[in-house]
């Protein structure tokens, strides 16, 4: 083997010649860009990110601290500490009344990481993944990084109500299709899949061998129900199904980077291998915080939902008489995904909002190619902050 001299090495670095070509064609992430743009504006207020303003409750942090004091600071199983895997299994029984044995549950460093494991397990370059849109941009980009193609199938919208056209999903499937990606409840629309739609997708998967990857990160964020329907409630254990979940949203733990994946029993070894060569497992003491969250977190979820319902009412009140903003309040998640009449270029609108009134919202185009006429606002913030944001929005959009 010939070694490169230093000049040659520098040249390669400068021209990025030794990176995978996908990184020179990766699509832009308008949401991340507008957040960066907003950071440069003094006094900017951002409702562009998907998180609340509440910190993680003490009982969760204390459990992690206690685990550290007890010396639970070593490597553990790549698929998660057995106690947390069992706790997640108990949680599914308690909340969803389903039996998911712990060997089907893999603890990950976030929902994002769980999705990456599912995609890594399934995708070869050139595969297609059907993505029901609007969808959180990072999931489309994760498919791109795997050198697969995300085929967007948009939900239908009428007067702010979103619905799924199952035939459009089935029609989009070809020999290249490896998986159908469903986020329910959806970021950004709050659309929630029905049990009948879940059953139809599972039936289709059984017939065709196409996998379902269900992102259920928001399934406790149903404002008027205990939880949204889960694929796991309708699937048998050998289904071609991965479900992704996370501690981030329900327990105010976005910065912890803790989540989990559920797969069929035969996935255990594969996911263990992927984890072994990736993170080698989620941080051990944090997993004890995860146990506390699941075991004692129900009151916290209810309190948060009460705040979000109040904020949703504030939004409705603000927009009720606004003749340019049309918003149908979602029944799940803490986002409002709305249109502004006469504004069909959301990136320009979002830049203007930053420039004119210092308000950072997420441009719709990041959530799907048909979404240029929308913007997303996260209302899981304090009441004064929400009121201030809405005042700013109304000053800019009259
Ligand atoms: C649909 C969806 N899945 C996953 C995530 C990320 O979750 P985590 O913080 O666990 O990576 C988000 C974050 O906004 C999301 O909207």
Short mmCIF file of C-alpha atoms and ligand atoms in Angstrom, two decimals:
data_model
loop_
_atom_site.label_atom_id
_atom_site.label_comp_id
_atom_site.label_asym_id
_atom_site.label_seq_id
_atom_site.Cartn_x
_atom_site.Cartn_y
_atom_site.Cartn_z
CA UNK A 1 0.00 0.00 0.00
CA UNK A 2 1.28 3.44 -0.92
CA UNK A 3 1.04 6.15 1.69
CA UNK A 4 -0.15 9.64 0.80
CA UNK A 5 2.17 12.53 1.61
CA UNK A 6 0.95 15.36 3.79
CA UNK A 7 0.11 17.65 0.84
CA UNK A 8 -2.00 14.96 -0.76
CA UNK A 9 -3.78 14.33 2.54
CA UNK A 10 -4.53 18.04 2.97
CA UNK A 11 -5.82 18.20 -0.59
CA UNK A 12 -8.21 15.34 0.05
CA UNK A 13 -9.47 17.00 3.22
CA UNK A 14 -9.89 20.38 1.54
CA UNK A 15 -11.91 18.94 -1.31
CA UNK A 16 -13.82 16.55 0.93
CA UNK A 17 -12.89 13.85 -1.57
CA UNK A 18 -12.83 11.10 0.95
CA UNK A 19 -16.33 11.63 2.33
CA UNK A 20 -19.23 9.59 1.02
CA UNK A 21 -20.78 11.39 -1.98
CA UNK A 22 -24.19 11.40 -0.25
CA UNK A 23 -22.93 14.23 1.97
CA UNK A 24 -22.54 16.54 -0.99
CA UNK A 25 -26.10 15.91 -2.20
CA UNK A 26 -27.90 15.67 1.14
CA UNK A 27 -31.04 17.81 1.03
CA UNK A 28 -31.13 20.97 3.09
CA UNK A 29 -32.87 21.09 6.44
CA UNK A 30 -34.84 24.36 6.39
CA UNK A 31 -35.96 23.94 10.03
CA UNK A 32 -32.39 23.63 11.32
CA UNK A 33 -31.31 26.52 9.11
CA UNK A 34 -33.96 28.91 10.35
CA UNK A 35 -33.07 28.06 13.96
CA UNK A 36 -29.43 28.92 13.16
CA UNK A 37 -30.58 32.11 11.40
CA UNK A 38 -32.69 33.08 14.44
CA UNK A 39 -29.74 32.62 16.82
CA UNK A 40 -28.02 35.54 15.14
CA UNK A 41 -30.90 37.90 15.95
CA UNK A 42 -30.71 39.51 19.35
CA UNK A 43 -33.83 39.00 21.47
CA UNK A 44 -35.25 36.40 19.09
CA UNK A 45 -37.91 34.15 20.55
CA UNK A 46 -38.06 30.65 19.18
CA UNK A 47 -41.03 28.33 18.99
CA UNK A 48 -39.39 26.39 16.18
CA UNK A 49 -38.04 23.51 18.22
CA UNK A 50 -40.04 20.49 19.32
CA UNK A 51 -39.71 20.72 23.06
CA UNK A 52 -41.40 22.26 26.05
CA UNK A 53 -39.89 24.75 28.44
CA UNK A 54 -40.38 22.54 31.53
CA UNK A 55 -37.19 20.94 32.84
CA UNK A 56 -37.07 17.21 33.61
CA UNK A 57 -38.92 16.56 36.88
CA UNK A 58 -36.71 16.01 39.94
CA UNK A 59 -37.87 12.45 40.62
CA UNK A 60 -36.34 11.39 37.31
CA UNK A 61 -33.07 13.28 37.78
CA UNK A 62 -32.79 12.03 41.37
CA UNK A 63 -33.14 8.41 40.26
CA UNK A 64 -30.23 8.89 37.86
CA UNK A 65 -28.17 10.62 40.54
CA UNK A 66 -28.91 7.78 42.94
CA UNK A 67 -27.86 5.21 40.32
CA UNK A 68 -24.57 7.07 39.91
CA UNK A 69 -24.01 7.12 43.68
CA UNK A 70 -24.66 3.38 43.75
CA UNK A 71 -21.91 2.85 41.19
CA UNK A 72 -24.17 2.05 38.24
CA UNK A 73 -21.66 3.75 36.03
CA UNK A 74 -20.28 0.86 34.00
CA UNK A 75 -20.94 -0.49 30.53
CA UNK A 76 -24.07 -2.57 30.47
CA UNK A 77 -25.91 -4.57 27.81
CA UNK A 78 -25.97 -2.84 24.37
CA UNK A 79 -29.73 -3.42 24.27
CA UNK A 80 -30.31 -1.75 27.64
CA UNK A 81 -30.16 -2.63 31.33
CA UNK A 82 -32.52 -5.55 32.02
CA UNK A 83 -34.45 -3.53 34.63
CA UNK A 84 -35.40 -0.83 32.11
CA UNK A 85 -36.28 -3.33 29.40
CA UNK A 86 -38.60 -5.04 31.90
CA UNK A 87 -40.01 -1.68 33.03
CA UNK A 88 -40.89 -0.79 29.43
CA UNK A 89 -42.57 -4.17 29.08
CA UNK A 90 -44.59 -3.50 32.27
CA UNK A 91 -45.45 -0.02 30.96
CA UNK A 92 -46.91 -1.49 27.75
CA UNK A 93 -49.02 -3.86 29.82
CA UNK A 94 -50.22 -1.11 32.17
CA UNK A 95 -50.94 1.61 29.60
CA UNK A 96 -51.74 -0.31 26.40
CA UNK A 97 -52.71 -3.67 27.85
CA UNK A 98 -50.32 -5.51 25.53
CA UNK A 99 -47.74 -8.17 26.33
CA UNK A 100 -44.38 -7.19 24.91
CA UNK A 101 -41.65 -9.40 26.39
CA UNK A 102 -38.45 -7.58 27.25
CA UNK A 103 -36.44 -9.46 24.59
CA UNK A 104 -38.36 -7.43 21.99
CA UNK A 105 -37.43 -4.12 23.63
CA UNK A 106 -34.13 -2.37 22.88
CA UNK A 107 -33.10 0.74 24.80
CA UNK A 108 -31.45 3.37 22.61
CA UNK A 109 -29.88 6.77 22.97
CA UNK A 110 -33.05 8.59 21.80
CA UNK A 111 -35.91 8.02 19.42
CA UNK A 112 -33.68 9.32 16.64
CA UNK A 113 -31.15 6.59 17.43
CA UNK A 114 -33.93 3.96 17.58
CA UNK A 115 -35.03 5.02 14.09
CA UNK A 116 -31.46 4.82 12.87
CA UNK A 117 -31.19 1.24 14.19
CA UNK A 118 -34.42 0.24 12.43
CA UNK A 119 -33.25 1.80 9.15
CA UNK A 120 -29.78 0.27 9.50
CA UNK A 121 -31.32 -3.15 10.07
CA UNK A 122 -33.50 -2.93 6.96
CA UNK A 123 -32.15 -0.66 4.25
CA UNK A 124 -29.77 -1.28 1.40
CA UNK A 125 -28.71 1.57 -0.87
CA UNK A 126 -31.36 2.15 -3.53
CA UNK A 127 -34.29 0.83 -1.46
CA UNK A 128 -37.47 2.89 -1.25
CA UNK A 129 -39.17 3.90 1.97
CA UNK A 130 -42.72 5.24 1.74
CA UNK A 131 -43.00 8.20 4.10
CA UNK A 132 -46.40 9.56 5.04
CA UNK A 133 -45.99 13.34 5.01
CA UNK A 134 -45.94 15.96 6.47
CA UNK A 135 -43.23 14.32 8.54
CA UNK A 136 -40.36 15.37 10.80
CA UNK A 137 -37.56 16.20 8.36
CA UNK A 138 -34.84 14.28 10.22
CA UNK A 139 -36.56 11.00 9.36
CA UNK A 140 -36.45 11.77 5.64
CA UNK A 141 -32.80 12.74 5.96
CA UNK A 142 -31.97 9.55 7.89
CA UNK A 143 -33.34 7.59 4.91
CA UNK A 144 -31.20 9.71 2.59
CA UNK A 145 -28.06 9.07 4.66
CA UNK A 146 -28.76 5.34 4.28
CA UNK A 147 -28.67 6.03 0.51
CA UNK A 148 -32.27 4.92 0.21
CA UNK A 149 -35.11 6.96 -1.30
CA UNK A 150 -37.91 8.48 0.73
CA UNK A 151 -41.09 8.39 -1.38
CA UNK A 152 -43.49 10.96 0.02
CA UNK A 153 -47.19 10.13 0.22
CA UNK A 154 -48.99 13.18 1.55
CA UNK A 155 -51.95 13.14 3.90
CA UNK A 156 -55.01 14.98 2.59
CA UNK A 157 -55.97 18.22 4.27
CA UNK A 158 -59.37 19.83 4.42
CA UNK A 159 -60.01 22.80 6.69
CA UNK A 160 -57.07 21.83 8.84
CA UNK A 161 -58.21 18.20 9.25
CA UNK A 162 -55.68 15.68 7.98
CA UNK A 163 -56.57 12.25 6.68
CA UNK A 164 -54.76 9.25 5.25
CA UNK A 165 -55.46 7.86 1.80
CA UNK A 166 -54.47 4.23 2.30
CA UNK A 167 -54.86 3.44 -1.41
CA UNK A 168 -52.34 6.16 -2.21
CA UNK A 169 -49.89 4.45 0.18
CA UNK A 170 -50.48 1.00 -1.33
CA UNK A 171 -50.27 2.38 -4.88
CA UNK A 172 -46.86 3.90 -4.13
CA UNK A 173 -45.39 0.51 -3.19
CA UNK A 174 -43.15 -1.12 -5.79
CA UNK A 175 -40.62 -3.96 -5.84
CA UNK A 176 -38.09 -1.52 -4.41
CA UNK A 177 -40.18 -0.68 -1.34
CA UNK A 178 -38.64 -1.94 1.86
CA UNK A 179 -40.70 -0.13 4.47
CA UNK A 180 -43.58 2.23 5.16
CA UNK A 181 -42.79 4.95 7.66
CA UNK A 182 -45.68 6.22 9.77
CA UNK A 183 -45.42 8.89 12.44
CA UNK A 184 -48.53 8.89 14.60
CA UNK A 185 -49.44 11.18 16.27
CA UNK A 186 -47.72 13.21 13.63
CA UNK A 187 -45.16 15.92 13.98
CA UNK A 188 -46.15 18.47 12.64
CA UNK A 189 -49.90 17.97 12.03
CA UNK A 190 -51.06 16.03 15.10
CA UNK A 191 -52.82 13.62 12.71
CA UNK A 192 -53.35 10.30 14.45
CA UNK A 193 -53.77 6.96 12.72
CA UNK A 194 -56.99 5.01 13.47
CA UNK A 195 -57.09 1.37 14.60
CA UNK A 196 -58.66 0.38 11.25
CA UNK A 197 -55.85 2.06 9.33
CA UNK A 198 -53.28 0.30 11.52
CA UNK A 199 -54.94 -3.05 10.86
CA UNK A 200 -55.04 -2.39 7.10
CA UNK A 201 -51.33 -1.49 7.05
CA UNK A 202 -50.40 -4.59 9.04
CA UNK A 203 -52.50 -6.75 6.74
CA UNK A 204 -50.75 -5.19 3.73
CA UNK A 205 -47.35 -5.82 5.31
CA UNK A 206 -48.22 -9.49 5.88
CA UNK A 207 -49.25 -9.89 2.26
CA UNK A 208 -46.33 -8.06 0.68
CA UNK A 209 -43.40 -8.46 3.06
CA UNK A 210 -43.02 -4.68 3.30
CA UNK A 211 -41.97 -3.57 6.78
CA UNK A 212 -43.80 -0.98 8.87
CA UNK A 213 -41.72 1.45 10.89
CA UNK A 214 -44.00 3.28 13.30
CA UNK A 215 -42.67 6.33 15.11
CA UNK A 216 -44.82 6.56 18.26
CA UNK A 217 -42.76 9.20 20.04
CA UNK A 218 -45.89 11.33 20.59
CA UNK A 219 -48.27 8.55 21.55
CA UNK A 220 -48.80 9.86 25.10
CA UNK A 221 -49.30 13.41 23.85
CA UNK A 222 -52.98 13.00 23.03
CA UNK A 223 -54.62 16.00 24.64
CA UNK A 224 -57.99 14.41 25.42
CA UNK A 225 -57.16 10.70 25.56
CA UNK A 226 -54.75 8.69 27.65
CA UNK A 227 -52.79 7.54 24.60
CA UNK A 228 -52.98 7.23 20.83
CA UNK A 229 -53.52 3.84 19.20
CA UNK A 230 -50.24 1.92 18.97
CA UNK A 231 -49.35 -0.56 16.24
CA UNK A 232 -48.37 -2.89 19.07
CA UNK A 233 -52.00 -3.14 20.16
CA UNK A 234 -52.96 -4.72 16.84
CA UNK A 235 -49.84 -6.63 15.80
CA UNK A 236 -48.83 -10.17 16.64
CA UNK A 237 -45.26 -10.65 17.83
CA UNK A 238 -43.76 -11.83 14.53
CA UNK A 239 -45.01 -8.91 12.49
CA UNK A 240 -42.58 -7.03 10.19
CA UNK A 241 -42.85 -4.09 12.53
CA UNK A 242 -40.46 -1.77 14.31
CA UNK A 243 -41.89 0.84 16.68
CA UNK A 244 -39.79 3.77 17.79
CA UNK A 245 -40.33 5.56 21.08
CA UNK A 246 -38.65 8.09 23.31
CA UNK A 247 -38.54 9.64 26.76
CA UNK A 248 -37.99 13.08 25.23
CA UNK A 249 -41.47 14.50 24.85
CA UNK A 250 -43.70 12.84 27.45
CA UNK A 251 -41.20 13.26 30.31
CA UNK A 252 -39.46 16.52 29.31
CA UNK A 253 -36.20 14.65 28.69
CA UNK A 254 -35.11 15.96 25.28
CA UNK A 255 -31.52 16.53 26.39
CA UNK A 256 -31.11 13.08 27.92
CA UNK A 257 -31.11 11.27 24.59
CA UNK A 258 -32.96 8.19 25.75
CA UNK A 259 -35.48 6.13 23.79
CA UNK A 260 -36.36 2.62 22.76
CA UNK A 261 -37.18 0.39 19.85
CA UNK A 262 -39.57 -2.57 19.77
CA UNK A 263 -39.08 -5.25 17.13
CA UNK A 264 -39.99 -8.87 16.49
CA UNK A 265 -38.21 -11.44 18.73
CA UNK A 266 -35.73 -12.36 15.99
CA UNK A 267 -34.47 -8.73 15.88
CA UNK A 268 -32.76 -8.95 19.26
CA UNK A 269 -29.39 -10.17 17.99
CA UNK A 270 -29.32 -7.85 14.99
CA UNK A 271 -30.14 -4.77 17.02
CA UNK A 272 -27.58 -5.86 19.61
CA UNK A 273 -24.93 -6.01 16.85
CA UNK A 274 -25.91 -2.60 15.51
CA UNK A 275 -25.82 -1.10 19.01
CA UNK A 276 -22.50 -2.80 19.74
CA UNK A 277 -20.85 -1.03 16.81
CA UNK A 278 -22.67 2.24 17.37
CA UNK A 279 -23.12 3.52 20.94
CA UNK A 280 -22.54 0.24 22.82
CA UNK A 281 -25.73 1.05 24.68
CA UNK A 282 -27.50 3.98 26.25
CA UNK A 283 -25.75 5.62 29.25
CA UNK A 284 -26.26 3.29 32.21
CA UNK A 285 -27.25 5.76 34.96
CA UNK A 286 -29.66 7.58 32.65
CA UNK A 287 -31.54 4.35 32.14
CA UNK A 288 -32.43 4.35 35.84
CA UNK A 289 -33.95 7.81 35.31
CA UNK A 290 -35.95 6.18 32.51
CA UNK A 291 -37.27 3.57 34.93
CA UNK A 292 -38.43 6.32 37.32
CA UNK A 293 -40.08 8.21 34.45
CA UNK A 294 -42.16 5.22 33.37
CA UNK A 295 -42.96 4.10 36.92
CA UNK A 296 -43.90 7.47 38.41
CA UNK A 297 -44.44 9.78 35.43
CA UNK A 298 -48.19 9.58 34.89
CA UNK A 299 -49.05 12.65 37.00
CA UNK A 300 -46.35 14.65 35.24
CA UNK A 301 -47.79 13.72 31.83
CA UNK A 302 -51.26 14.82 32.99
CA UNK A 303 -49.91 18.14 34.33
CA UNK A 304 -48.12 18.86 31.09
CA UNK A 305 -51.20 18.07 29.06
CA UNK A 306 -53.25 20.49 31.16
CA UNK A 307 -50.76 23.25 30.34
CA UNK A 308 -50.79 22.38 26.65
CA UNK A 309 -54.60 22.37 26.53
CA UNK A 310 -54.57 25.87 28.09
CA UNK A 311 -52.01 27.02 25.52
CA UNK A 312 -54.02 25.52 22.71
CA UNK A 313 -57.01 27.60 23.87
CA UNK A 314 -54.81 30.72 23.86
CA UNK A 315 -53.83 29.96 20.27
CA UNK A 316 -57.45 29.51 19.25
CA UNK A 317 -58.42 32.76 20.93
CA UNK A 318 -55.64 34.65 19.14
CA UNK A 319 -56.41 33.23 15.71
CA UNK A 320 -60.21 33.17 15.97
CA UNK A 321 -60.66 36.54 14.37
CA UNK A 322 -57.49 36.66 12.38
CA UNK A 323 -58.43 36.88 8.77
CA UNK A 324 -55.14 35.60 7.34
CA UNK A 325 -54.19 32.75 9.69
CA UNK A 326 -56.12 29.51 9.44
CA UNK A 327 -55.45 27.04 12.18
CA UNK A 328 -57.32 23.89 13.16
CA UNK A 329 -56.13 22.99 16.66
CA UNK A 330 -54.67 19.49 16.76
CA UNK A 331 -55.91 16.83 19.20
CA UNK A 332 -52.40 15.50 19.78
CA UNK A 333 -48.84 16.81 20.08
CA UNK A 334 -47.93 20.36 21.00
CA UNK A 335 -47.63 21.80 17.52
CA UNK A 336 -49.77 24.06 15.44
CA UNK A 337 -49.20 23.65 11.71
CA UNK A 338 -50.97 26.49 9.99
CA UNK A 339 -51.24 28.53 6.82
CA UNK A 340 -50.99 32.25 6.40
CA UNK A 341 -53.15 33.48 3.51
CA UNK A 342 -51.12 34.87 0.65
CA UNK A 343 -47.88 33.36 1.96
CA UNK A 344 -46.99 30.27 0.02
CA UNK A 345 -43.23 30.61 0.42
CA UNK A 346 -42.69 29.58 4.00
CA UNK A 347 -38.91 30.04 4.03
CA UNK A 348 -39.31 33.67 3.03
CA UNK A 349 -42.09 34.11 5.59
CA UNK A 350 -39.99 32.55 8.37
CA UNK A 351 -36.98 34.72 7.51
CA UNK A 352 -39.22 37.80 7.52
CA UNK A 353 -40.59 36.85 10.93
CA UNK A 354 -37.05 36.66 12.30
CA UNK A 355 -35.99 39.93 10.64
CA UNK A 356 -39.08 41.98 11.47
CA UNK A 357 -40.26 40.77 14.86
CA UNK A 358 -37.61 38.33 16.11
CA UNK A 359 -39.87 35.27 16.00
CA UNK A 360 -38.49 31.89 14.93
CA UNK A 361 -41.00 29.36 13.54
CA UNK A 362 -40.32 26.22 11.52
CA UNK A 363 -40.96 26.43 7.75
CA UNK A 364 -43.47 23.86 6.46
CA UNK A 365 -41.36 22.86 3.47
CA UNK A 366 -39.05 20.98 5.84
CA UNK A 367 -41.90 18.54 6.54
CA UNK A 368 -42.67 17.57 2.96
CA UNK A 369 -42.47 18.91 -0.53
CA UNK A 370 -46.17 19.88 -0.57
CA UNK A 371 -45.93 21.94 2.61
CA UNK A 372 -44.48 25.26 1.40
CA UNK A 373 -47.68 27.05 2.46
CA UNK A 374 -47.40 26.10 6.15
CA UNK A 375 -45.41 27.02 9.22
CA UNK A 376 -45.11 25.10 12.50
CA UNK A 377 -45.25 26.60 15.95
CA UNK A 378 -44.52 24.63 19.13
CA UNK A 379 -46.84 25.83 21.90
CA UNK A 380 -45.38 23.77 24.78
CA UNK A 381 -43.99 26.94 26.35
CA UNK A 382 -44.92 29.19 29.25
CA UNK A 383 -48.07 31.29 28.84
CA UNK A 384 -46.22 34.65 28.77
CA UNK A 385 -43.80 33.33 26.18
CA UNK A 386 -46.64 32.06 24.01
CA UNK A 387 -48.53 35.35 24.29
CA UNK A 388 -45.40 37.29 23.39
CA UNK A 389 -44.80 35.03 20.36
CA UNK A 390 -48.38 35.42 19.17
CA UNK A 391 -48.23 39.20 19.59
CA UNK A 392 -45.08 39.24 17.49
CA UNK A 393 -46.68 37.02 14.86
CA UNK A 394 -49.73 39.23 14.67
CA UNK A 395 -47.59 42.36 14.35
CA UNK A 396 -45.84 40.83 11.35
CA UNK A 397 -48.90 39.20 9.73
CA UNK A 398 -51.85 41.56 9.71
C1 LIG B 1 -41.56 12.25 15.03
C2 LIG B 1 -40.34 12.40 15.86
N1 LIG B 1 -39.59 11.32 16.11
C3 LIG B 1 -38.48 11.41 16.86
C4 LIG B 1 -38.09 12.61 17.40
C5 LIG B 1 -36.83 12.68 18.20
O1 LIG B 1 -36.95 12.13 19.45
P1 LIG B 1 -35.63 12.02 20.35
O2 LIG B 1 -35.48 13.31 21.08
O3 LIG B 1 -35.91 10.89 21.24
O4 LIG B 1 -34.51 11.77 19.43
C6 LIG B 1 -38.82 13.76 17.14
C7 LIG B 1 -38.36 15.06 17.67
O5 LIG B 1 -38.90 16.10 17.43
C8 LIG B 1 -39.97 13.65 16.36
O6 LIG B 1 -40.72 14.71 16.08
#
